[in-house]
mmCIF file of C-alpha atoms in Angstrom:
data_model
loop_
_atom_site.group_PDB
_atom_site.id
_atom_site.type_symbol
_atom_site.label_atom_id
_atom_site.label_comp_id
_atom_site.label_asym_id
_atom_site.label_seq_id
_atom_site.Cartn_x
_atom_site.Cartn_y
_atom_site.Cartn_z
ATOM 1 C CA MET R 1 16.792 -1.284 -8.480
ATOM 2 C CA SER R 2 14.848 -0.512 -11.607
ATOM 3 C CA ALA R 3 15.346 -0.282 -15.344
ATOM 4 C CA GLY R 4 15.535 3.094 -16.903
ATOM 5 C CA GLU R 5 17.769 6.056 -17.359
ATOM 6 C CA LYS R 6 18.133 6.438 -13.579
ATOM 7 C CA ASN R 7 19.904 3.074 -13.490
ATOM 8 C CA PRO R 8 23.305 3.161 -15.242
ATOM 9 C CA SER R 9 23.603 -0.643 -14.964
ATOM 10 C CA CYS R 10 20.622 -0.986 -17.278
ATOM 11 C CA GLN R 11 22.381 1.130 -19.872
ATOM 12 C CA SER R 12 25.548 -0.949 -19.524
ATOM 13 C CA ILE R 13 23.802 -4.026 -20.927
ATOM 14 C CA PHE R 14 23.736 -2.225 -24.264
ATOM 15 C CA ASP R 15 27.538 -1.791 -24.263
ATOM 16 C CA SER R 16 28.969 -4.429 -26.610
ATOM 17 C CA ARG R 17 32.394 -4.227 -24.932
ATOM 18 C CA ARG R 18 30.851 -5.045 -21.560
ATOM 19 C CA SER R 19 28.802 -7.822 -23.139
ATOM 20 C CA SER R 20 31.893 -9.373 -24.724
ATOM 21 C CA LEU R 21 33.800 -9.153 -21.453
ATOM 22 C CA MET R 22 30.915 -10.798 -19.573
ATOM 23 C CA LEU R 23 30.810 -13.648 -22.079
ATOM 24 C CA THR R 24 34.578 -14.125 -21.749
ATOM 25 C CA ILE R 25 34.354 -14.203 -17.947
ATOM 26 C CA LEU R 26 31.470 -16.670 -17.999
ATOM 27 C CA THR R 27 33.343 -18.921 -20.409
ATOM 28 C CA GLU R 28 36.392 -18.803 -18.149
ATOM 29 C CA CYS R 29 34.180 -19.886 -15.217
ATOM 30 C CA THR R 30 33.809 -23.280 -16.879
ATOM 31 C CA ARG R 31 37.594 -23.756 -16.797
ATOM 32 C CA ASN R 32 38.770 -21.893 -13.731
ATOM 33 C CA PRO R 33 37.205 -22.777 -10.350
ATOM 34 C CA GLU R 34 38.598 -19.643 -8.690
ATOM 35 C CA ILE R 35 36.842 -17.376 -11.169
ATOM 36 C CA LYS R 36 33.654 -19.443 -10.867
ATOM 37 C CA GLU R 37 33.780 -19.077 -7.078
ATOM 38 C CA LYS R 38 34.191 -15.291 -7.329
ATOM 39 C CA ILE R 39 31.327 -14.969 -9.827
ATOM 40 C CA THR R 40 29.158 -17.169 -7.580
ATOM 41 C CA GLU R 41 29.987 -14.960 -4.575
ATOM 42 C CA ASN R 42 29.172 -11.809 -6.548
ATOM 43 C CA GLY R 43 25.858 -13.316 -7.682
ATOM 44 C CA ALA R 44 24.957 -14.211 -4.096
ATOM 45 C CA HIS R 45 25.821 -10.677 -2.995
ATOM 46 C CA LEU R 46 23.620 -9.199 -5.733
ATOM 47 C CA ARG R 47 20.728 -11.512 -4.789
ATOM 48 C CA LYS R 48 21.098 -10.437 -1.149
ATOM 49 C CA MET R 49 21.044 -6.750 -2.095
ATOM 50 C CA ILE R 50 17.912 -7.221 -4.205
ATOM 51 C CA SER R 51 16.301 -9.290 -1.430
ATOM 52 C CA GLU R 52 16.958 -6.571 1.121
ATOM 53 C CA ALA R 53 15.714 -3.823 -1.207
ATOM 54 C CA GLY R 54 12.484 -5.716 -1.798
ATOM 55 C CA GLY R 55 11.984 -7.100 1.674
ATOM 56 C CA ILE R 56 12.275 -10.675 0.404
ATOM 57 C CA SER R 57 13.486 -13.116 3.037
ATOM 58 C CA SER R 58 16.075 -15.753 2.199
ATOM 59 C CA ASP R 59 13.524 -18.492 2.947
ATOM 60 C CA ASP R 60 10.941 -17.042 0.524
ATOM 61 C CA GLN R 61 11.546 -19.544 -2.273
ATOM 62 C CA GLU R 62 9.224 -17.864 -4.766
ATOM 63 C CA GLY R 63 10.766 -14.469 -4.103
ATOM 64 C CA GLN R 64 14.280 -15.844 -4.507
ATOM 65 C CA TYR R 65 13.347 -17.470 -7.834
ATOM 66 C CA ARG R 66 11.827 -14.200 -8.996
ATOM 67 C CA ILE R 67 15.146 -12.498 -8.252
ATOM 68 C CA LEU R 68 16.982 -15.171 -10.245
ATOM 69 C CA CYS R 69 14.610 -14.549 -13.174
ATOM 70 C CA VAL R 70 15.397 -10.830 -13.200
ATOM 71 C CA MET R 71 19.132 -11.487 -12.931
ATOM 72 C CA ALA R 72 18.962 -14.010 -15.793
ATOM 73 C CA MET R 73 16.941 -11.573 -17.892
ATOM 74 C CA TYR R 74 19.645 -8.912 -17.633
ATOM 75 C CA LEU R 75 22.484 -11.375 -18.151
ATOM 76 C CA GLY R 76 20.742 -12.788 -21.206
ATOM 77 C CA MET R 77 20.112 -9.322 -22.616
ATOM 78 C CA SER R 78 23.745 -8.429 -22.102
ATOM 79 C CA ILE R 79 25.022 -11.535 -23.867
ATOM 80 C CA SER R 80 22.467 -11.380 -26.690
ATOM 81 C CA ASN R 81 23.545 -7.794 -27.344
ATOM 82 C CA ILE R 82 26.737 -9.200 -28.855
ATOM 83 C CA PHE R 83 24.782 -10.942 -31.603
ATOM 84 C CA THR R 84 21.664 -8.796 -31.817
ATOM 85 C CA PRO R 85 22.433 -5.221 -30.789
ATOM 86 C CA VAL R 86 19.486 -3.243 -29.441
ATOM 87 C CA GLU R 87 18.810 -0.349 -31.784
ATOM 88 C CA ASN R 88 16.055 1.322 -29.766
ATOM 89 C CA ARG R 89 17.527 1.465 -26.263
ATOM 90 C CA GLU R 90 14.757 3.694 -24.935
ATOM 91 C CA LEU R 91 12.078 1.191 -25.928
ATOM 92 C CA MET R 92 14.058 -1.790 -24.632
ATOM 93 C CA THR R 93 14.636 -0.011 -21.327
ATOM 94 C CA LYS R 94 10.878 0.568 -21.031
ATOM 95 C CA ILE R 95 10.170 -3.100 -21.777
ATOM 96 C CA LEU R 96 12.735 -4.227 -19.190
ATOM 97 C CA ALA R 97 11.109 -1.957 -16.588
ATOM 98 C CA GLN R 98 7.740 -3.518 -17.383
ATOM 99 C CA ALA R 99 9.158 -7.036 -17.057
ATOM 100 C CA GLU R 100 10.827 -6.158 -13.738
ATOM 101 C CA THR R 101 7.575 -4.829 -12.363
ATOM 102 C CA CYS R 102 5.747 -8.020 -13.327
ATOM 103 C CA ILE R 103 8.420 -10.320 -11.875
ATOM 104 C CA LEU R 104 9.391 -8.249 -8.822
ATOM 105 C CA PRO R 105 6.553 -5.848 -8.034
ATOM 106 C CA PHE R 106 8.807 -3.571 -5.945
ATOM 107 C CA CYS R 107 11.058 -2.947 -8.989
ATOM 108 C CA GLY R 108 10.622 -0.832 -12.050
ATOM 109 C CA ASP R 109 8.702 2.283 -12.744
ATOM 110 C CA LYS R 110 5.219 1.685 -11.357
ATOM 111 C CA GLY R 111 3.838 3.924 -14.075
ATOM 112 C CA SER R 112 5.129 1.581 -16.765
ATOM 113 C CA LYS R 113 3.720 -1.579 -15.228
ATOM 114 C CA ALA R 114 2.780 -4.098 -17.866
ATOM 115 C CA THR R 115 -0.621 -5.676 -17.826
ATOM 116 C CA VAL R 116 -0.781 -9.398 -17.275
ATOM 117 C CA SER R 117 -3.740 -11.365 -18.593
#
């Protein structure tokens, strides 16, 4: 549940083929209700897994919004990779871990925690 080399899903956001496929699927969601329903179900399942991993209850509104922020961050990075490929993956992975730790304190590498002023 953290960015970094230990998490292969983090590395997959830098794969332009995966990014293009994700954009195609998301575009299809606007036209096909069955695909939208499946993507919505998968998103709910992912939120539940993150909630359980972090001990965030379903009625913790702030916690649930924090999860949505992290999910949106990774989705956005994946899509933006199509237009602006990340050249320094190691640095971007470190930055993502820092952002995770700030948004969801139980995530990320605690040693790379970003400072918030």
